Amino acid sequence: MNSVLGIIGAGHLGQQIAHYAITDKHFEQVVFFDDFTSDSNINGWPVLGRTQDILKSFSQKKITHLMIGIGYKHMEARANFYDIYKDKIPFARIIHSSCWVDPTAIIGEGVIVYPNSAIDAHVVIKNNVLLNIGCTIAHDTSIASHCFLSPRVALAGFIIVGEQVILGINCTVIDNITIGQNVKIGAGAVVVRDITEKGTYVGVPAKLNKK
């Protein structure tokens, strides 16, 4: 049977995932499930239906794996879709061939790592996490499920990142920092102390901007 990736969400993020899945030769085919488009195909890839059609498509062997292509503005939806299907359909794991990943790193299911990222020794990346282009994750860092890392995020060693955290483009986190769940770090911010309160943090050093 051919390997067919079903992607939840046919927007720009879903299309990027489809592109890497095919061009980097992780899957032979991709299809979309989307609740908001009336198109039957996007960029030549078919839209099989809405999210309510996913389980039926899997039972009919129209897809072999699943991945969530919903972006950072819908973190709760990303987590909810994962929880719905995690025990019913295999989630894909896509690590672009241009990345460097230490063999001791542990990477969960539903994770996609975009080109030119580096993942160091004893890093743990849990399920349904997206690392965008050029992220660097240093040794002994742990990233919980359903997080979204923008391009060129840099995490030093011994960092703990909670669930549903968004790390903005070019942000930096120094070593031995804990970031609690549902935190958003703004573009270019530098995190130098633990963050436990939910909210958006910006600046150098990063400070709470709004809850």
PDB file of N, CA, C and O in Angstrom, residues 29-84:
ATOM      1  N   GLN A  29       2.032  10.266  -1.309  1.00  0.00           N
ATOM      2  CA  GLN A  29       0.883  11.105  -1.620  1.00  0.00           C
ATOM      3  C   GLN A  29       0.482  11.896  -0.380  1.00  0.00           C
ATOM      4  O   GLN A  29       0.743  11.470   0.755  1.00  0.00           O
ATOM      5  N   VAL A  30      -0.183  13.032  -0.595  1.00  0.00           N
ATOM      6  CA  VAL A  30      -0.798  13.775   0.499  1.00  0.00           C
ATOM      7  C   VAL A  30      -2.221  14.140   0.103  1.00  0.00           C
ATOM      8  O   VAL A  30      -2.532  14.317  -1.085  1.00  0.00           O
ATOM      9  N   VAL A  31      -3.080  14.239   1.112  1.00  0.00           N
ATOM     10  CA  VAL A  31      -4.457  14.697   0.920  1.00  0.00           C
ATOM     11  C   VAL A  31      -4.794  15.615   2.089  1.00  0.00           C
ATOM     12  O   VAL A  31      -4.139  15.573   3.141  1.00  0.00           O
ATOM     13  N   PHE A  32      -5.815  16.428   1.899  1.00  0.00           N
ATOM     14  CA  PHE A  32      -6.232  17.374   2.934  1.00  0.00           C
ATOM     15  C   PHE A  32      -7.619  17.028   3.461  1.00  0.00           C
ATOM     16  O   PHE A  32      -8.462  16.478   2.751  1.00  0.00           O
ATOM     17  N   PHE A  33      -7.842  17.434   4.726  1.00  0.00           N
ATOM     18  CA  PHE A  33      -9.170  17.502   5.311  1.00  0.00           C
ATOM     19  C   PHE A  33      -9.333  18.914   5.864  1.00  0.00           C
ATOM     20  O   PHE A  33      -8.494  19.374   6.640  1.00  0.00           O
ATOM     21  N   ASP A  34     -10.390  19.595   5.455  1.00  0.00           N
ATOM     22  CA  ASP A  34     -10.529  20.998   5.830  1.00  0.00           C
ATOM     23  C   ASP A  34     -12.012  21.337   5.952  1.00  0.00           C
ATOM     24  O   ASP A  34     -12.800  21.031   5.050  1.00  0.00           O
ATOM     25  N   ASP A  35     -12.367  21.997   7.053  1.00  0.00           N
ATOM     26  CA  ASP A  35     -13.768  22.344   7.309  1.00  0.00           C
ATOM     27  C   ASP A  35     -14.173  23.672   6.693  1.00  0.00           C
ATOM     28  O   ASP A  35     -15.336  24.064   6.807  1.00  0.00           O
ATOM     29  N   PHE A  36     -13.245  24.354   6.033  1.00  0.00           N
ATOM     30  CA  PHE A  36     -13.538  25.727   5.609  1.00  0.00           C
ATOM     31  C   PHE A  36     -13.291  25.994   4.129  1.00  0.00           C
ATOM     32  O   PHE A  36     -13.431  27.128   3.690  1.00  0.00           O
ATOM     33  N   THR A  37     -12.921  24.981   3.360  1.00  0.00           N
ATOM     34  CA  THR A  37     -12.700  25.204   1.931  1.00  0.00           C
ATOM     35  C   THR A  37     -13.717  24.421   1.115  1.00  0.00           C
ATOM     36  O   THR A  37     -14.157  23.344   1.517  1.00  0.00           O
ATOM     37  N   SER A  38     -14.073  24.987  -0.015  1.00  0.00           N
ATOM     38  CA  SER A  38     -14.956  24.288  -0.952  1.00  0.00           C
ATOM     39  C   SER A  38     -14.167  23.731  -2.138  1.00  0.00           C
ATOM     40  O   SER A  38     -14.739  23.118  -3.034  1.00  0.00           O
ATOM     41  N   ASP A  39     -12.843  23.936  -2.136  1.00  0.00           N
ATOM     42  CA  ASP A  39     -12.007  23.441  -3.225  1.00  0.00           C
ATOM     43  C   ASP A  39     -11.877  21.928  -3.149  1.00  0.00           C
ATOM     44  O   ASP A  39     -11.791  21.351  -2.059  1.00  0.00           O
ATOM     45  N   SER A  40     -11.817  21.297  -4.303  1.00  0.00           N
ATOM     46  CA  SER A  40     -11.632  19.846  -4.349  1.00  0.00           C
ATOM     47  C   SER A  40     -10.162  19.456  -4.387  1.00  0.00           C
ATOM     48  O   SER A  40      -9.812  18.311  -4.105  1.00  0.00           O
ATOM     49  N   ASN A  41      -9.293  20.413  -4.745  1.00  0.00           N
ATOM     50  CA  ASN A  41      -7.853  20.171  -4.670  1.00  0.00           C
ATOM     51  C   ASN A  41      -7.137  21.494  -4.481  1.00  0.00           C
ATOM     52  O   ASN A  41      -7.634  22.549  -4.867  1.00  0.00           O
ATOM     53  N   ILE A  42      -5.975  21.419  -3.883  1.00  0.00           N
ATOM     54  CA  ILE A  42      -5.153  22.598  -3.612  1.00  0.00           C
ATOM     55  C   ILE A  42      -3.727  22.263  -4.006  1.00  0.00           C
ATOM     56  O   ILE A  42      -3.144  21.289  -3.517  1.00  0.00           O
ATOM     57  N   ASN A  43      -3.204  23.048  -4.941  1.00  0.00           N
ATOM     58  CA  ASN A  43      -1.846  22.802  -5.469  1.00  0.00           C
ATOM     59  C   ASN A  43      -1.692  21.388  -6.027  1.00  0.00           C
ATOM     60  O   ASN A  43      -0.600  20.803  -5.971  1.00  0.00           O
ATOM     61  N   GLY A  44      -2.791  20.857  -6.539  1.00  0.00           N
ATOM     62  CA  GLY A  44      -2.751  19.527  -7.115  1.00  0.00           C
ATOM     63  C   GLY A  44      -2.971  18.396  -6.134  1.00  0.00           C
ATOM     64  O   GLY A  44      -3.031  17.224  -6.536  1.00  0.00           O
ATOM     65  N   TRP A  45      -3.109  18.721  -4.840  1.00  0.00           N
ATOM     66  CA  TRP A  45      -3.363  17.703  -3.826  1.00  0.00           C
ATOM     67  C   TRP A  45      -4.848  17.683  -3.498  1.00  0.00           C
ATOM     68  O   TRP A  45      -5.457  18.725  -3.233  1.00  0.00           O
ATOM     69  N   PRO A  46      -5.472  16.524  -3.468  1.00  0.00           N
ATOM     70  CA  PRO A  46      -6.927  16.454  -3.275  1.00  0.00           C
ATOM     71  C   PRO A  46      -7.366  16.802  -1.855  1.00  0.00           C
ATOM     72  O   PRO A  46      -6.652  16.539  -0.881  1.00  0.00           O
ATOM     73  N   VAL A  47      -8.534  17.401  -1.765  1.00  0.00           N
ATOM     74  CA  VAL A  47      -9.212  17.604  -0.484  1.00  0.00           C
ATOM     75  C   VAL A  47     -10.259  16.501  -0.373  1.00  0.00           C
ATOM     76  O   VAL A  47     -11.238  16.500  -1.118  1.00  0.00           O
ATOM     77  N   LEU A  48     -10.058  15.567   0.541  1.00  0.00           N
ATOM     78  CA  LEU A  48     -10.957  14.415   0.639  1.00  0.00           C
ATOM     79  C   LEU A  48     -12.264  14.733   1.347  1.00  0.00           C
ATOM     80  O   LEU A  48     -13.222  13.983   1.240  1.00  0.00           O
ATOM     81  N   GLY A  49     -12.279  15.833   2.086  1.00  0.00           N
ATOM     82  CA  GLY A  49     -13.506  16.194   2.783  1.00  0.00           C
ATOM     83  C   GLY A  49     -13.214  17.012   4.020  1.00  0.00           C
ATOM     84  O   GLY A  49     -12.162  17.636   4.152  1.00  0.00           O
ATOM     85  N   ARG A  50     -14.175  16.989   4.940  1.00  0.00           N
ATOM     86  CA  ARG A  50     -14.044  17.703   6.194  1.00  0.00           C
ATOM     87  C   ARG A  50     -13.426  16.800   7.258  1.00  0.00           C
ATOM     88  O   ARG A  50     -13.201  15.611   7.023  1.00  0.00           O
ATOM     89  N   THR A  51     -13.186  17.372   8.426  1.00  0.00           N
ATOM     90  CA  THR A  51     -12.554  16.570   9.468  1.00  0.00           C
ATOM     91  C   THR A  51     -13.447  15.413   9.909  1.00  0.00           C
ATOM     92  O   THR A  51     -12.941  14.393  10.388  1.00  0.00           O
ATOM     93  N   GLN A  52     -14.736  15.534   9.746  1.00  0.00           N
ATOM     94  CA  GLN A  52     -15.639  14.440  10.098  1.00  0.00           C
ATOM     95  C   GLN A  52     -15.445  13.211   9.199  1.00  0.00           C
ATOM     96  O   GLN A  52     -15.930  12.127   9.512  1.00  0.00           O
ATOM     97  N   ASP A  53     -14.741  13.397   8.085  1.00  0.00           N
ATOM     98  CA  ASP A  53     -14.519  12.302   7.135  1.00  0.00           C
ATOM     99  C   ASP A  53     -13.199  11.571   7.356  1.00  0.00           C
ATOM    100  O   ASP A  53     -12.884  10.622   6.626  1.00  0.00           O
ATOM    101  N   ILE A  54     -12.418  11.984   8.361  1.00  0.00           N
ATOM    102  CA  ILE A  54     -11.074  11.422   8.531  1.00  0.00           C
ATOM    103  C   ILE A  54     -11.115   9.944   8.880  1.00  0.00           C
ATOM    104  O   ILE A  54     -10.426   9.125   8.259  1.00  0.00           O
ATOM    105  N   LEU A  55     -11.887   9.569   9.868  1.00  0.00           N
ATOM    106  CA  LEU A  55     -11.910   8.172  10.296  1.00  0.00           C
ATOM    107  C   LEU A  55     -12.414   7.254   9.188  1.00  0.00           C
ATOM    108  O   LEU A  55     -11.868   6.153   8.986  1.00  0.00           O
ATOM    109  N   LYS A  56     -13.413   7.696   8.460  1.00  0.00           N
ATOM    110  CA  LYS A  56     -13.929   6.896   7.347  1.00  0.00           C
ATOM    111  C   LYS A  56     -12.851   6.721   6.286  1.00  0.00           C
ATOM    112  O   LYS A  56     -12.671   5.617   5.747  1.00  0.00           O
ATOM    113  N   SER A  57     -12.127   7.791   5.985  1.00  0.00           N
ATOM    114  CA  SER A  57     -11.067   7.706   4.982  1.00  0.00           C
ATOM    115  C   SER A  57      -9.967   6.747   5.417  1.00  0.00           C
ATOM    116  O   SER A  57      -9.412   6.010   4.603  1.00  0.00           O
ATOM    117  N   PHE A  58      -9.647   6.755   6.714  1.00  0.00           N
ATOM    118  CA  PHE A  58      -8.637   5.823   7.216  1.00  0.00           C
ATOM    119  C   PHE A  58      -9.133   4.380   7.125  1.00  0.00           C
ATOM    120  O   PHE A  58      -8.382   3.477   6.717  1.00  0.00           O
ATOM    121  N   SER A  59     -10.390   4.155   7.495  1.00  0.00           N
ATOM    122  CA  SER A  59     -10.935   2.794   7.422  1.00  0.00           C
ATOM    123  C   SER A  59     -10.996   2.286   5.988  1.00  0.00           C
ATOM    124  O   SER A  59     -10.885   1.080   5.739  1.00  0.00           O
ATOM    125  N   GLN A  60     -11.155   3.206   5.042  1.00  0.00           N
ATOM    126  CA  GLN A  60     -11.179   2.837   3.626  1.00  0.00           C
ATOM    127  C   GLN A  60      -9.779   2.812   3.011  1.00  0.00           C
ATOM    128  O   GLN A  60      -9.636   2.626   1.806  1.00  0.00           O
ATOM    129  N   LYS A  61      -8.752   3.003   3.840  1.00  0.00           N
ATOM    130  CA  LYS A  61      -7.348   2.962   3.433  1.00  0.00           C
ATOM    131  C   LYS A  61      -6.994   4.043   2.410  1.00  0.00           C
ATOM    132  O   LYS A  61      -6.099   3.862   1.581  1.00  0.00           O
ATOM    133  N   LYS A  62      -7.690   5.170   2.530  1.00  0.00           N
ATOM    134  CA  LYS A  62      -7.351   6.312   1.687  1.00  0.00           C
ATOM    135  C   LYS A  62      -6.205   7.128   2.277  1.00  0.00           C
ATOM    136  O   LYS A  62      -5.577   7.925   1.572  1.00  0.00           O
ATOM    137  N   ILE A  63      -5.952   6.957   3.565  1.00  0.00           N
ATOM    138  CA  ILE A  63      -4.785   7.564   4.207  1.00  0.00           C
ATOM    139  C   ILE A  63      -4.132   6.509   5.096  1.00  0.00           C
ATOM    140  O   ILE A  63      -4.787   5.584   5.575  1.00  0.00           O
ATOM    141  N   THR A  64      -2.831   6.662   5.309  1.00  0.00           N
ATOM    142  CA  THR A  64      -2.110   5.762   6.204  1.00  0.00           C
ATOM    143  C   THR A  64      -1.647   6.458   7.476  1.00  0.00           C
ATOM    144  O   THR A  64      -1.434   5.806   8.496  1.00  0.00           O
ATOM    145  N   HIS A  65      -1.463   7.779   7.411  1.00  0.00           N
ATOM    146  CA  HIS A  65      -0.984   8.558   8.546  1.00  0.00           C
ATOM    147  C   HIS A  65      -1.678   9.912   8.565  1.00  0.00           C
ATOM    148  O   HIS A  65      -2.275  10.335   7.565  1.00  0.00           O
ATOM    149  N   LEU A  66      -1.548  10.582   9.679  1.00  0.00           N
ATOM    150  CA  LEU A  66      -2.214  11.869   9.870  1.00  0.00           C
ATOM    151  C   LEU A  66      -1.220  12.883  10.417  1.00  0.00           C
ATOM    152  O   LEU A  66      -0.256  12.522  11.110  1.00  0.00           O
ATOM    153  N   MET A  67      -1.438  14.150  10.089  1.00  0.00           N
ATOM    154  CA  MET A  67      -0.652  15.238  10.657  1.00  0.00           C
ATOM    155  C   MET A  67      -1.530  16.484  10.705  1.00  0.00           C
ATOM    156  O   MET A  67      -2.429  16.655   9.872  1.00  0.00           O
ATOM    157  N   ILE A  68      -1.269  17.349  11.673  1.00  0.00           N
ATOM    158  CA  ILE A  68      -2.099  18.539  11.881  1.00  0.00           C
ATOM    159  C   ILE A  68      -1.406  19.752  11.284  1.00  0.00           C
ATOM    160  O   ILE A  68      -0.300  20.106  11.691  1.00  0.00           O
ATOM    161  N   GLY A  69      -2.072  20.375  10.318  1.00  0.00           N
ATOM    162  CA  GLY A  69      -1.528  21.543   9.639  1.00  0.00           C
ATOM    163  C   GLY A  69      -2.244  22.821  10.018  1.00  0.00           C
ATOM    164  O   GLY A  69      -2.514  23.659   9.160  1.00  0.00           O
ATOM    165  N   ILE A  70      -2.550  22.970  11.291  1.00  0.00           N
ATOM    166  CA  ILE A  70      -3.229  24.163  11.805  1.00  0.00           C
ATOM    167  C   ILE A  70      -2.209  24.991  12.558  1.00  0.00           C
ATOM    168  O   ILE A  70      -1.438  24.462  13.372  1.00  0.00           O
ATOM    169  N   GLY A  71      -2.208  26.300  12.337  1.00  0.00           N
ATOM    170  CA  GLY A  71      -1.135  27.154  12.806  1.00  0.00           C
ATOM    171  C   GLY A  71      -1.268  27.662  14.228  1.00  0.00           C
ATOM    172  O   GLY A  71      -2.142  27.261  14.998  1.00  0.00           O
ATOM    173  N   TYR A  72      -0.387  28.602  14.565  1.00  0.00           N
ATOM    174  CA  TYR A  72      -0.219  29.057  15.942  1.00  0.00           C
ATOM    175  C   TYR A  72      -1.406  29.844  16.477  1.00  0.00           C
ATOM    176  O   TYR A  72      -1.536  30.028  17.688  1.00  0.00           O
ATOM    177  N   LYS A  73      -2.298  30.307  15.601  1.00  0.00           N
ATOM    178  CA  LYS A  73      -3.470  31.043  16.087  1.00  0.00           C
ATOM    179  C   LYS A  73      -4.554  30.108  16.606  1.00  0.00           C
ATOM    180  O   LYS A  73      -5.573  30.566  17.128  1.00  0.00           O
ATOM    181  N   HIS A  74      -4.335  28.821  16.471  1.00  0.00           N
ATOM    182  CA  HIS A  74      -5.358  27.843  16.860  1.00  0.00           C
ATOM    183  C   HIS A  74      -4.719  26.704  17.656  1.00  0.00           C
ATOM    184  O   HIS A  74      -4.883  25.538  17.331  1.00  0.00           O
ATOM    185  N   MET A  75      -4.021  27.076  18.718  1.00  0.00           N
ATOM    186  CA  MET A  75      -3.278  26.071  19.486  1.00  0.00           C
ATOM    187  C   MET A  75      -4.201  25.061  20.160  1.00  0.00           C
ATOM    188  O   MET A  75      -3.907  23.870  20.205  1.00  0.00           O
ATOM    189  N   GLU A  76      -5.322  25.521  20.686  1.00  0.00           N
ATOM    190  CA  GLU A  76      -6.247  24.604  21.345  1.00  0.00           C
ATOM    191  C   GLU A  76      -6.830  23.610  20.350  1.00  0.00           C
ATOM    192  O   GLU A  76      -6.991  22.424  20.661  1.00  0.00           O
ATOM    193  N   ALA A  77      -7.131  24.100  19.139  1.00  0.00           N
ATOM    194  CA  ALA A  77      -7.650  23.204  18.101  1.00  0.00           C
ATOM    195  C   ALA A  77      -6.608  22.158  17.720  1.00  0.00           C
ATOM    196  O   ALA A  77      -6.943  20.987  17.508  1.00  0.00           O
ATOM    197  N   ARG A  78      -5.335  22.547  17.627  1.00  0.00           N
ATOM    198  CA  ARG A  78      -4.271  21.581  17.350  1.00  0.00           C
ATOM    199  C   ARG A  78      -4.278  20.465  18.392  1.00  0.00           C
ATOM    200  O   ARG A  78      -4.213  19.280  18.063  1.00  0.00           O
ATOM    201  N   ALA A  79      -4.334  20.857  19.657  1.00  0.00           N
ATOM    202  CA  ALA A  79      -4.314  19.873  20.738  1.00  0.00           C
ATOM    203  C   ALA A  79      -5.560  18.990  20.696  1.00  0.00           C
ATOM    204  O   ALA A  79      -5.477  17.770  20.888  1.00  0.00           O
ATOM    205  N   ASN A  80      -6.715  19.587  20.442  1.00  0.00           N
ATOM    206  CA  ASN A  80      -7.967  18.823  20.433  1.00  0.00           C
ATOM    207  C   ASN A  80      -7.979  17.786  19.312  1.00  0.00           C
ATOM    208  O   ASN A  80      -8.400  16.639  19.520  1.00  0.00           O
ATOM    209  N   PHE A  81      -7.541  18.184  18.121  1.00  0.00           N
ATOM    210  CA  PHE A  81      -7.516  17.224  17.012  1.00  0.00           C
ATOM    211  C   PHE A  81      -6.559  16.065  17.310  1.00  0.00           C
ATOM    212  O   PHE A  81      -6.860  14.907  16.998  1.00  0.00           O
ATOM    213  N   TYR A  82      -5.442  16.385  17.905  1.00  0.00           N
ATOM    214  CA  TYR A  82      -4.511  15.311  18.252  1.00  0.00           C
ATOM    215  C   TYR A  82      -5.146  14.335  19.235  1.00  0.00           C
ATOM    216  O   TYR A  82      -5.063  13.110  19.061  1.00  0.00           O
ATOM    217  N   ASP A  83      -5.798  14.872  20.259  1.00  0.00           N
ATOM    218  CA  ASP A  83      -6.409  14.001  21.263  1.00  0.00           C
ATOM    219  C   ASP A  83      -7.517  13.140  20.666  1.00  0.00           C
ATOM    220  O   ASP A  83      -7.727  11.999  21.091  1.00  0.00           O
ATOM    221  N   ILE A  84      -8.242  13.667  19.689  1.00  0.00           N
ATOM    222  CA  ILE A  84      -9.324  12.908  19.065  1.00  0.00           C
ATOM    223  C   ILE A  84      -8.791  11.690  18.325  1.00  0.00           C
ATOM    224  O   ILE A  84      -9.363  10.594  18.406  1.00  0.00           O
TER     225      ILE A  84
END
